[in-house]
Amino acid sequence: LAVPSQTCHCCLLGLLYQEYRDKSTRQEIETRRLQDSQTDPEESSPSEETPSEAEPTNTTESKAPPQISLLRNSNSRFNLWQDLPEIRSSGVLSILQPDEIKLQEAMFELVTSEASYYKSLNLLVSHFMENERLKKILHQAEAHILFSNVLDVMAVSERFLLDLEQRVEENIVISDVCDIVYQHTVNHFSVYITYVSNQTYQERAYKQLLQDKPAFRELISQLELDPKCKGLSFSSFLILPFQRITRLKLLVQNILKKVEEKSDRETTALDAHKELETVVKACNEGVRKMSRTEQMISIQKKLEFKIKSVPIISHSRWLLKQGELQQMNGPKTSRTLRTKKLFREIYLFLFNDLLVICRQIPGDKYQVFDSAPRGLLRVEELEDQGQSLANVFILRLLENADDREASYMLKASSQSEMKRWMISLAPNRRTKFVSFTSRLVDCPQIQCVHPYVAQQPDELSLELADVLNILDKTDDGWIFGERLHDQERGWFPSSMGEEILNPKIRAQNLKECFRVHKSDDSQRRKLGSRNRQ
């Protein structure tokens, strides 16, 4: 078989990846809404039940050759696999079982989405990076930070896409794609770790260039207005590799949910998923490492120790939460005193292994007067104590800086802030819906319908169509959740999602989650236990 030329897949599909991804996730949300409104998940039709990144459109009018020609046809739009003229004319739809058709759609979606991603990468390089005016404005070092190793990433995507295209063209019924995903992830996808790890530098450099170089700012605005960009920003192109490697893992998960159990294709999908998960985790760690180190250095400079000094900076330490709370001065019986006399401000820095308790002093400094290992902290909520003691909890240090047990009665500004502190301070504590010592059986679930970017270390960034278990919620509009596809936990506003009410859909989501992670027993156990961040 002839391998498609480079020019073929540069222009083969109408949508840029950003548009493609948005359409896909919104379709996924609508599909889940439809399922949730039905009494039986199996009632939905095959095309509705399978969330797809493919956009159903009219079939192309060109005469169908023996092999699938979508990837060679530069005028074609996104199609479902079953809508391709080659598939319809072959009669194969009357032979295949519905489950196999769903699997074909899931595999085809991975291929077409890679084509769209490559198209967007190519535009980033040809339209922005290789622009002659931009080359003159930027110093070589600035260009390197801004674009990093995007040429390597694009070369890897091209090689990957060529292999996927060739597989699709071998037979109208796709045999597998996860074996190709596995090989490329193991041998080539390390370029993603390099690119994503540069993200913090990249964002900072871009903001600095916009601020310091008017010529850069004006040129980028002009380039963004070009019809090729379809109204999308330059920064949306820069973040593509991180979005793609994460999405690729979810596409493999989607295939994994549809392959027959205990089959060779299930084994291959599990292997591909495991390798992708390793790359995604390395990408996340690369991003966090630099920002965490800078943050720890900044905190260290602000602390003055009233007690024996504790070294703050450590390669294995990072900040989980910081903020002001009110400490109760008098005994519990002093309810007659005015609130402002009853409490005084203290400031907490909570790290993954250490709590530091301070008082703010002039000059943006903090005087440390107590500390304790995070594993030796216990919390207890005070209930029905009246308005002055609302949102109050007890923090116990089993062994403080003086090697003694100490207790603090602390008041938060709201119910959500109190709960967020309690869960961060003592993560293994039972929440409203789940005991962390038990398996998650049928706790509430929520689907993300608005993306959310975390503002605090204990918050969770959300992508459209993410599904999460609700572990706790507050009366003032916050949810503590665990995302099913990666078990990451954190807080987010309840307005970002819609609760999944159908218990059969919730059970199906959990079953699929267990199946995805069954190759790793520790991952499976982790689903029902506290992820210690």
Coordinates of C-alpha atoms in Angstrom, one line a residue:
L1 CA 0.0 0.0 0.0
A2 CA 1.2 3.5 -0.8
V3 CA 1.9 5.6 2.3
P4 CA 0.0 8.9 2.2
S5 CA 2.2 11.9 1.5
Q6 CA 2.9 14.6 4.0
T7 CA 0.8 17.1 2.0
C8 CA -2.2 14.7 2.2
H9 CA -2.8 14.8 5.9
C10 CA -1.8 18.5 6.4
C11 CA -5.0 19.6 4.8
L12 CA -7.1 16.5 4.9
L13 CA -9.7 17.6 7.4
G14 CA -11.7 20.8 7.8
L15 CA -11.5 21.4 11.5
L16 CA -8.5 22.5 13.6
Y17 CA -7.9 20.3 16.6
Q18 CA -9.2 23.0 19.0
E19 CA -12.6 23.0 17.2
Y20 CA -12.6 19.2 16.8
R21 CA -12.0 18.7 20.5
D22 CA -14.7 21.2 21.5
K23 CA -17.2 19.5 19.3
S24 CA -16.2 16.1 20.6
T25 CA -16.5 16.9 24.3
R26 CA -19.8 18.7 23.9
Q27 CA -21.2 15.7 22.0
E28 CA -20.0 13.5 24.8
I29 CA -21.8 15.7 27.4
E30 CA -25.1 15.6 25.3
T31 CA -24.8 11.8 25.0
R32 CA -24.4 11.4 28.7
R33 CA -27.4 13.7 29.4
L34 CA -29.5 11.6 27.1
Q35 CA -28.4 8.4 28.9
D36 CA -29.0 9.9 32.3
S37 CA -32.6 10.8 31.4
Q38 CA -33.4 7.2 30.4
T39 CA -34.3 4.4 32.7
D40 CA -32.1 1.9 30.9
P41 CA -28.6 2.9 29.5
E42 CA -29.0 0.3 26.7
E43 CA -32.0 2.2 25.3
S44 CA -29.8 4.7 23.4
S45 CA -28.9 4.0 19.9
P46 CA -25.4 2.9 18.9
S47 CA -24.4 6.3 17.5
E48 CA -25.8 8.1 20.6
E49 CA -24.3 5.7 23.1
T50 CA -20.8 6.1 21.7
P51 CA -19.4 9.6 22.4
S52 CA -17.3 10.3 19.4
E53 CA -14.9 13.0 18.3
A54 CA -16.4 12.5 14.9
E55 CA -18.8 15.0 13.5
P56 CA -21.6 13.3 11.5
T57 CA -21.9 15.0 8.2
N58 CA -23.2 14.2 4.7
T59 CA -21.2 11.5 3.0
T60 CA -18.8 12.6 0.3
E61 CA -20.1 12.4 -3.3
S62 CA -16.9 10.9 -4.8
K63 CA -17.0 7.3 -6.0
A64 CA -15.8 4.9 -3.3
P65 CA -12.5 3.0 -3.9
P66 CA -11.9 -0.4 -2.2
Q67 CA -10.1 1.1 0.7
I68 CA -11.2 4.0 3.0
S69 CA -10.2 7.2 1.3
L70 CA -11.2 9.8 3.9
L71 CA -7.6 10.3 4.9
R72 CA -6.5 10.9 1.3
N73 CA -9.4 13.3 0.5
S74 CA -8.4 16.9 1.3
N75 CA -12.1 18.1 0.8
S76 CA -13.6 15.7 3.3
R77 CA -15.1 16.6 6.7
F78 CA -15.2 14.6 9.8
N79 CA -17.4 11.5 9.5
L80 CA -18.4 8.6 11.6
W81 CA -16.8 5.4 10.4
Q82 CA -20.2 3.9 9.6
D83 CA -21.1 6.9 7.5
L84 CA -18.2 6.5 5.1
P85 CA -19.4 5.6 1.6
E86 CA -16.9 2.8 1.5
I87 CA -18.4 1.2 4.6
R88 CA -22.0 1.7 3.5
S89 CA -21.4 0.2 0.1
S90 CA -19.5 -2.8 1.4
G91 CA -22.4 -4.3 3.3
V92 CA -20.2 -4.8 6.3
L93 CA -22.6 -3.0 8.6
S94 CA -25.2 -5.8 8.2
I95 CA -22.6 -8.4 9.2
L96 CA -20.9 -6.8 12.2
Q97 CA -22.4 -6.9 15.7
P98 CA -23.4 -3.5 17.2
D99 CA -20.6 -3.7 19.8
E100 CA -18.0 -4.2 17.0
I101 CA -19.4 -1.2 15.2
K102 CA -19.0 0.9 18.4
L103 CA -15.4 -0.3 18.6
Q104 CA -14.7 0.6 15.0
E105 CA -16.0 4.1 15.7
A106 CA -13.7 4.5 18.8
M107 CA -10.6 3.4 16.8
F108 CA -11.5 5.6 13.8
E109 CA -12.0 8.5 16.1
L110 CA -8.4 8.1 17.4
V111 CA -7.1 8.3 13.9
T112 CA -9.2 11.3 12.7
S113 CA -8.5 13.3 15.8
E114 CA -4.7 12.7 15.3
A115 CA -5.1 14.1 11.8
S116 CA -6.9 17.2 13.1
Y117 CA -4.2 17.6 15.8
Y118 CA -1.4 17.4 13.1
K119 CA -3.2 20.0 11.0
S120 CA -3.2 22.4 14.0
L121 CA 0.5 21.7 14.8
N122 CA 1.4 22.3 11.2
L123 CA -0.4 25.7 11.4
L124 CA 1.5 26.6 14.6
V125 CA 4.8 25.9 12.8
S126 CA 4.1 27.3 9.3
H127 CA 1.9 30.3 10.3
F128 CA 3.6 31.4 13.5
M129 CA 7.0 29.9 14.2
E130 CA 8.3 30.2 10.6
N131 CA 6.9 33.7 10.0
E132 CA 9.8 35.8 8.7
R133 CA 8.8 39.0 10.6
L134 CA 8.5 37.0 13.9
K135 CA 11.9 35.5 13.4
K136 CA 13.4 39.1 13.2
I137 CA 11.5 40.3 16.3
L138 CA 12.5 37.3 18.5
H139 CA 16.0 36.5 19.7
Q140 CA 17.0 32.9 19.2
A141 CA 16.7 32.2 23.0
E142 CA 13.2 33.7 23.1
A143 CA 12.0 31.7 20.1
H144 CA 13.4 28.5 21.7
I145 CA 11.6 29.1 25.0
L146 CA 8.4 30.0 23.1
F147 CA 8.3 27.1 20.7
S148 CA 10.5 24.6 22.6
N149 CA 10.8 21.3 20.7
V150 CA 7.5 21.6 18.7
L151 CA 9.3 20.5 15.5
D152 CA 10.1 17.2 17.3
V153 CA 6.5 16.9 18.5
M154 CA 5.2 17.5 15.0
A155 CA 7.6 14.9 13.5
V156 CA 6.4 12.4 16.0
S157 CA 2.7 13.2 15.3
E158 CA 3.4 12.8 11.5
R159 CA 5.1 9.4 11.9
F160 CA 2.3 8.2 14.2
L161 CA -0.4 9.5 11.8
L162 CA 1.2 7.8 8.8
D163 CA 1.2 4.4 10.6
L164 CA -2.5 4.9 11.7
E165 CA -3.5 5.9 8.2
Q166 CA -1.8 2.9 6.7
R167 CA -3.6 0.6 9.2
V168 CA -7.0 2.1 8.3
E169 CA -6.3 1.6 4.6
E170 CA -5.4 -2.0 5.0
N171 CA -9.0 -3.1 5.5
I172 CA -12.4 -1.4 5.7
V173 CA -12.7 -3.1 9.1
I174 CA -9.9 -1.8 11.3
S175 CA -8.1 -4.6 13.1
D176 CA -6.6 -2.6 15.9
V177 CA -4.9 0.8 16.6
C178 CA -3.7 0.3 20.2
D179 CA -0.7 -1.7 19.1
I180 CA 0.5 1.3 17.1
V181 CA -0.3 3.6 20.0
Y182 CA 1.8 1.4 22.3
Q183 CA 4.8 1.3 20.0
H184 CA 4.9 5.1 19.4
T185 CA 4.3 5.9 23.1
V186 CA 7.2 3.7 24.2
N187 CA 9.6 4.7 21.4
H188 CA 8.7 8.3 20.5
F189 CA 6.4 10.1 22.9
S190 CA 9.1 11.3 25.3
V191 CA 9.2 14.5 23.2
Y192 CA 5.9 15.4 24.9
I193 CA 7.5 15.3 28.3
T194 CA 10.2 17.8 27.1
Y195 CA 7.6 20.1 25.6
V196 CA 5.1 20.1 28.5
S197 CA 7.8 20.5 31.1
N198 CA 8.8 23.7 29.4
Q199 CA 5.2 25.1 29.9
T200 CA 5.9 27.3 32.9
Y201 CA 8.8 29.0 31.1
Q202 CA 6.8 29.2 27.9
E203 CA 3.8 31.0 29.6
R204 CA 6.1 33.4 31.4
A205 CA 8.1 34.2 28.3
Y206 CA 4.9 34.8 26.2
K207 CA 3.5 37.2 28.8
Q208 CA 6.8 39.0 29.0
L209 CA 7.1 39.4 25.3
L210 CA 3.5 40.7 25.0
Q211 CA 4.4 43.3 27.7
D212 CA 7.9 44.3 26.5
K213 CA 7.7 44.1 22.7
P214 CA 4.9 46.0 21.1
A215 CA 6.0 44.7 17.6
F216 CA 5.6 41.1 18.9
R217 CA 2.2 41.9 20.3
E218 CA 0.9 43.6 17.1
L219 CA 2.3 40.8 14.8
I220 CA 0.7 38.0 16.9
S221 CA -2.7 39.9 16.8
Q222 CA -2.4 40.2 13.0
L223 CA -1.5 36.5 12.6
E224 CA -4.4 35.4 14.9
L225 CA -6.8 37.4 12.6
D226 CA -5.9 35.3 9.6
P227 CA -8.8 33.1 8.5
K228 CA -6.6 30.0 8.8
C229 CA -6.7 30.4 12.5
K230 CA -10.5 30.4 12.6
G231 CA -10.6 32.9 15.5
L232 CA -8.3 30.8 17.7
S233 CA -5.6 32.4 19.8
F234 CA -1.9 31.8 19.5
S235 CA -1.8 30.4 23.1
S236 CA -4.4 27.8 22.1
F237 CA -1.9 26.4 19.6
L238 CA 1.0 26.5 22.1
I239 CA -0.9 24.3 24.6
L240 CA -1.9 21.7 22.0
P241 CA 0.7 19.0 22.8
F242 CA -0.3 18.8 26.5
Q243 CA -4.0 18.6 25.6
R244 CA -3.4 16.0 23.0
I245 CA -1.4 13.6 25.1
T246 CA -4.1 13.7 27.8
R247 CA -6.8 13.3 25.3
L248 CA -5.1 10.4 23.6
K249 CA -5.1 8.5 26.9
L250 CA -8.9 9.1 27.1
L251 CA -9.4 7.8 23.5
V252 CA -7.6 4.6 24.4
Q253 CA -9.8 4.3 27.5
N254 CA -12.8 4.6 25.2
I255 CA -11.5 1.8 23.0
L256 CA -10.7 -0.3 26.1
K257 CA -14.3 0.0 27.3
K258 CA -15.5 -1.5 24.0
V259 CA -13.1 -4.3 23.3
E260 CA -14.1 -7.9 24.2
E261 CA -12.9 -8.9 27.7
K262 CA -9.9 -11.2 27.9
S263 CA -9.1 -10.7 24.2
D264 CA -5.8 -9.8 22.6
R265 CA -7.2 -6.4 21.8
E266 CA -8.0 -5.8 25.4
T267 CA -4.4 -6.7 26.4
T268 CA -3.0 -4.4 23.7
A269 CA -5.3 -1.5 24.8
L270 CA -4.3 -2.0 28.5
D271 CA -0.6 -2.0 27.5
A272 CA -1.1 1.2 25.5
H273 CA -3.1 2.9 28.2
K274 CA -0.5 2.0 30.9
E275 CA 2.4 3.5 28.8
L276 CA 0.3 6.7 28.0
E277 CA -0.5 7.1 31.7
T278 CA 3.2 7.0 32.4
V279 CA 3.9 9.8 29.9
V280 CA 1.0 11.9 31.1
K281 CA 2.2 11.6 34.7
A282 CA 5.7 12.6 33.7
C283 CA 4.3 15.6 31.9
N284 CA 2.3 16.6 34.9
E285 CA 5.4 16.2 37.2
G286 CA 7.5 18.2 34.8
V287 CA 5.1 21.1 34.9
R288 CA 4.8 21.0 38.7
K289 CA 8.4 20.6 39.5
M290 CA 9.6 24.1 38.5
S291 CA 6.6 26.0 39.9
R292 CA 6.9 24.1 43.2
T293 CA 10.6 24.8 43.6
E294 CA 10.1 28.5 43.0
Q295 CA 7.2 28.6 45.4
M296 CA 9.1 26.8 48.2
I297 CA 12.0 29.3 47.9
S298 CA 9.6 32.2 48.1
I299 CA 7.9 30.8 51.2
Q300 CA 11.2 30.0 52.9
K301 CA 12.2 33.7 52.5
K302 CA 9.0 34.9 54.3
L303 CA 9.3 32.7 57.4
E304 CA 10.9 33.7 60.7
F305 CA 11.1 31.0 63.4
K306 CA 10.1 31.8 67.0
I307 CA 10.7 28.1 67.7
K308 CA 13.5 25.8 66.5
S309 CA 14.0 26.4 62.8
V310 CA 12.7 23.8 60.4
P311 CA 14.3 23.5 56.9
I312 CA 11.4 24.2 54.5
I313 CA 13.0 23.5 51.1
S314 CA 13.1 19.8 50.1
H315 CA 12.9 18.1 46.7
S316 CA 10.1 15.9 48.1
R317 CA 8.0 18.7 49.6
W318 CA 5.4 21.0 48.1
L319 CA 2.6 23.3 49.2
L320 CA -0.9 21.9 49.5
K321 CA -2.7 24.8 51.0
Q322 CA -2.1 28.2 52.7
G323 CA -4.3 30.8 54.2
E324 CA -5.6 32.7 57.2
L325 CA -7.8 31.2 59.9
Q326 CA -9.1 32.6 63.2
Q327 CA -7.8 31.0 66.4
M328 CA -10.0 31.0 69.5
N329 CA -8.2 32.6 72.4
G330 CA -10.6 32.0 75.4
P331 CA -12.3 28.9 76.7
K332 CA -15.3 27.4 74.9
T333 CA -17.6 28.9 77.5
S334 CA -16.7 32.5 76.6
R335 CA -19.6 32.8 74.2
T336 CA -20.7 36.1 75.7
L337 CA -17.6 37.8 74.5
R338 CA -17.7 39.6 71.2
T339 CA -16.4 37.6 68.2
K340 CA -13.5 39.9 67.5
K341 CA -12.2 39.4 71.0
L342 CA -12.8 35.7 71.0
F343 CA -10.6 35.0 68.0
R344 CA -7.2 36.2 66.6
E345 CA -5.7 35.7 63.2
I346 CA -3.2 32.9 62.5
Y347 CA -1.7 31.8 59.2
L348 CA -1.2 28.2 58.1
F349 CA 1.2 26.8 55.5
L350 CA 0.3 23.1 54.9
F351 CA 2.8 21.0 52.9
N352 CA 2.4 17.4 51.8
D353 CA 4.4 16.3 54.9
L354 CA 4.5 19.3 57.3
L355 CA 2.2 21.9 58.9
V356 CA 3.7 25.3 59.9
I357 CA 1.5 27.6 62.1
C358 CA 2.4 31.3 62.0
R359 CA 1.3 34.8 62.7
Q360 CA 1.6 37.5 60.1
I361 CA 4.1 40.3 61.0
P362 CA 5.0 43.5 59.1
G363 CA 6.9 43.3 55.9
D364 CA 5.0 40.4 54.4
K365 CA 6.7 38.1 56.8
Y366 CA 5.3 35.2 58.9
Q367 CA 6.5 34.3 62.4
V368 CA 6.4 30.5 63.0
F369 CA 5.3 29.5 66.5
D370 CA 4.4 25.8 66.0
S371 CA 4.7 23.0 63.5
A372 CA 3.9 19.2 63.2
P373 CA 4.3 16.4 60.7
R374 CA 1.2 16.2 58.5
G375 CA 0.7 12.5 59.5
L376 CA 0.3 13.6 63.1
L377 CA -2.6 15.9 62.6
R378 CA -6.3 15.2 63.5
V379 CA -9.4 17.3 63.0
E380 CA -12.8 17.4 64.5
E381 CA -15.8 19.5 63.4
L382 CA -17.9 21.5 66.0
E383 CA -21.6 21.3 65.2
D384 CA -24.5 23.5 66.3
Q385 CA -22.4 25.8 68.4
G386 CA -24.3 29.1 67.5
Q387 CA -23.4 31.9 65.0
S388 CA -20.1 32.9 66.7
L389 CA -18.8 29.3 66.5
A390 CA -20.1 28.6 63.0
N391 CA -17.5 27.0 60.7
V392 CA -15.2 26.2 63.7
F393 CA -13.1 23.0 64.0
I394 CA -10.6 21.5 66.3
L395 CA -7.0 20.9 65.0
R396 CA -5.0 18.5 67.1
L397 CA -1.2 18.1 66.7
L398 CA -0.3 14.7 68.2
E399 CA 3.3 15.9 68.4
N400 CA 4.1 19.5 67.9
A401 CA 7.4 21.5 67.8
D402 CA 7.8 21.0 71.6
D403 CA 7.2 17.2 71.2
R404 CA 3.9 17.6 73.0
E405 CA 0.2 17.3 72.0
A406 CA -1.4 20.6 71.2
S407 CA -5.0 21.6 70.2
Y408 CA -6.2 24.7 68.3
M409 CA -9.8 25.8 67.9
L410 CA -9.9 27.4 64.5
K411 CA -12.7 29.3 62.7
A412 CA -12.9 29.5 58.9
S413 CA -14.6 32.2 56.8
S414 CA -17.1 29.8 55.3
Q415 CA -18.4 26.2 55.4
S416 CA -16.5 25.4 52.2
E417 CA -13.2 26.9 53.6
M418 CA -13.6 24.9 56.8
K419 CA -14.2 21.6 54.9
R420 CA -11.3 22.3 52.6
W421 CA -9.0 22.8 55.5
M422 CA -10.2 19.7 57.3
I423 CA -9.8 17.4 54.3
S424 CA -6.3 18.9 53.5
L425 CA -5.1 18.6 57.1
A426 CA -6.5 15.0 57.6
P427 CA -7.0 13.4 54.2
N428 CA -8.0 10.0 55.4
R429 CA -11.0 11.4 57.3
R430 CA -14.5 10.1 56.3
T431 CA -16.3 12.6 54.0
K432 CA -20.0 13.2 53.5
F433 CA -20.5 10.4 50.9
V434 CA -17.5 8.1 51.3
S435 CA -15.6 6.3 53.9
F436 CA -12.0 6.2 52.6
T437 CA -11.6 2.7 54.1
S438 CA -14.4 1.3 51.9
R439 CA -14.9 0.9 48.2
L440 CA -16.9 3.4 46.3
V441 CA -20.1 1.6 45.6
D442 CA -22.7 4.2 44.5
C443 CA -21.7 7.6 45.7
P444 CA -23.0 10.6 43.7
Q445 CA -21.4 11.5 40.4
I446 CA -21.1 14.7 38.4
Q447 CA -20.3 15.5 34.7
C448 CA -18.3 18.7 33.9
V449 CA -20.2 21.0 31.6
H450 CA -17.9 24.1 32.0
P451 CA -14.1 23.9 32.1
Y452 CA -12.5 25.1 35.3
V453 CA -8.9 26.2 36.0
A454 CA -7.8 25.5 39.6
Q455 CA -7.1 28.7 41.6
Q456 CA -5.6 27.1 44.7
P457 CA -3.4 24.0 45.3
D458 CA -6.3 22.0 46.8
E459 CA -8.5 22.7 43.7
L460 CA -8.9 20.5 40.7
S461 CA -8.8 21.8 37.1
L462 CA -11.7 20.3 35.0
E463 CA -12.1 19.6 31.3
L464 CA -15.4 19.4 29.5
A465 CA -17.0 16.0 29.9
D466 CA -14.9 14.9 32.9
V467 CA -16.9 12.5 35.2
L468 CA -16.2 12.6 38.9
N469 CA -17.3 10.9 42.1
I470 CA -18.7 13.4 44.5
L471 CA -16.9 12.8 47.8
D472 CA -18.1 15.8 49.7
K473 CA -20.1 19.0 49.1
T474 CA -20.8 22.2 50.9
D475 CA -23.9 24.4 51.3
D476 CA -22.1 27.3 49.7
G477 CA -21.5 25.8 46.4
W478 CA -18.3 23.7 46.4
I479 CA -17.7 20.0 45.6
F480 CA -14.8 17.7 46.6
G481 CA -14.5 15.2 43.8
E482 CA -12.4 12.4 42.4
R483 CA -12.1 12.2 38.6
L484 CA -12.7 8.7 37.3
H485 CA -10.2 8.5 34.5
D486 CA -7.1 9.4 36.7
Q487 CA -8.3 9.4 40.3
E488 CA -7.1 13.0 40.8
R489 CA -8.9 14.7 43.7
G490 CA -9.7 18.3 44.5
W491 CA -12.3 21.0 45.0
F492 CA -14.3 22.9 42.3
P493 CA -17.5 25.0 42.1
S494 CA -20.6 22.9 41.9
S495 CA -21.8 25.3 39.1
M496 CA -19.2 23.6 36.8
G497 CA -21.1 20.4 36.5
E498 CA -24.4 18.5 36.3
E499 CA -25.1 15.6 38.7
I500 CA -25.6 12.2 37.1
L501 CA -28.9 11.0 38.6
N502 CA -29.3 7.6 36.9
P503 CA -27.9 4.9 39.2
K504 CA -27.4 2.5 36.3
I505 CA -25.2 5.1 34.5
R506 CA -23.2 5.7 37.7
A507 CA -22.6 1.9 38.1
Q508 CA -21.6 1.7 34.4
N509 CA -19.1 4.5 34.8
L510 CA -17.6 2.8 37.8
K511 CA -17.4 -0.6 36.1
E512 CA -15.7 1.0 33.1
C513 CA -13.2 2.7 35.5
F514 CA -12.3 -0.5 37.3
R515 CA -11.8 -2.2 33.9
V516 CA -9.5 0.5 32.6
H517 CA -7.2 0.1 35.7
K518 CA -7.5 -3.6 36.2
S519 CA -3.9 -4.2 34.8
D520 CA -2.6 -2.3 37.9
D521 CA -3.9 -3.6 41.2
S522 CA -2.5 -0.7 43.1
Q523 CA -4.4 1.7 40.8
R524 CA -7.6 -0.3 41.6
R525 CA -7.1 -0.1 45.3
K526 CA -6.3 3.6 45.0
L527 CA -9.8 4.3 43.7
G528 CA -11.3 3.6 47.1
S529 CA -8.6 5.2 49.2
R530 CA -7.3 8.7 49.6
N531 CA -4.9 9.9 47.0
R532 CA -2.4 11.7 49.1
Q533 CA -1.7 14.3 46.4

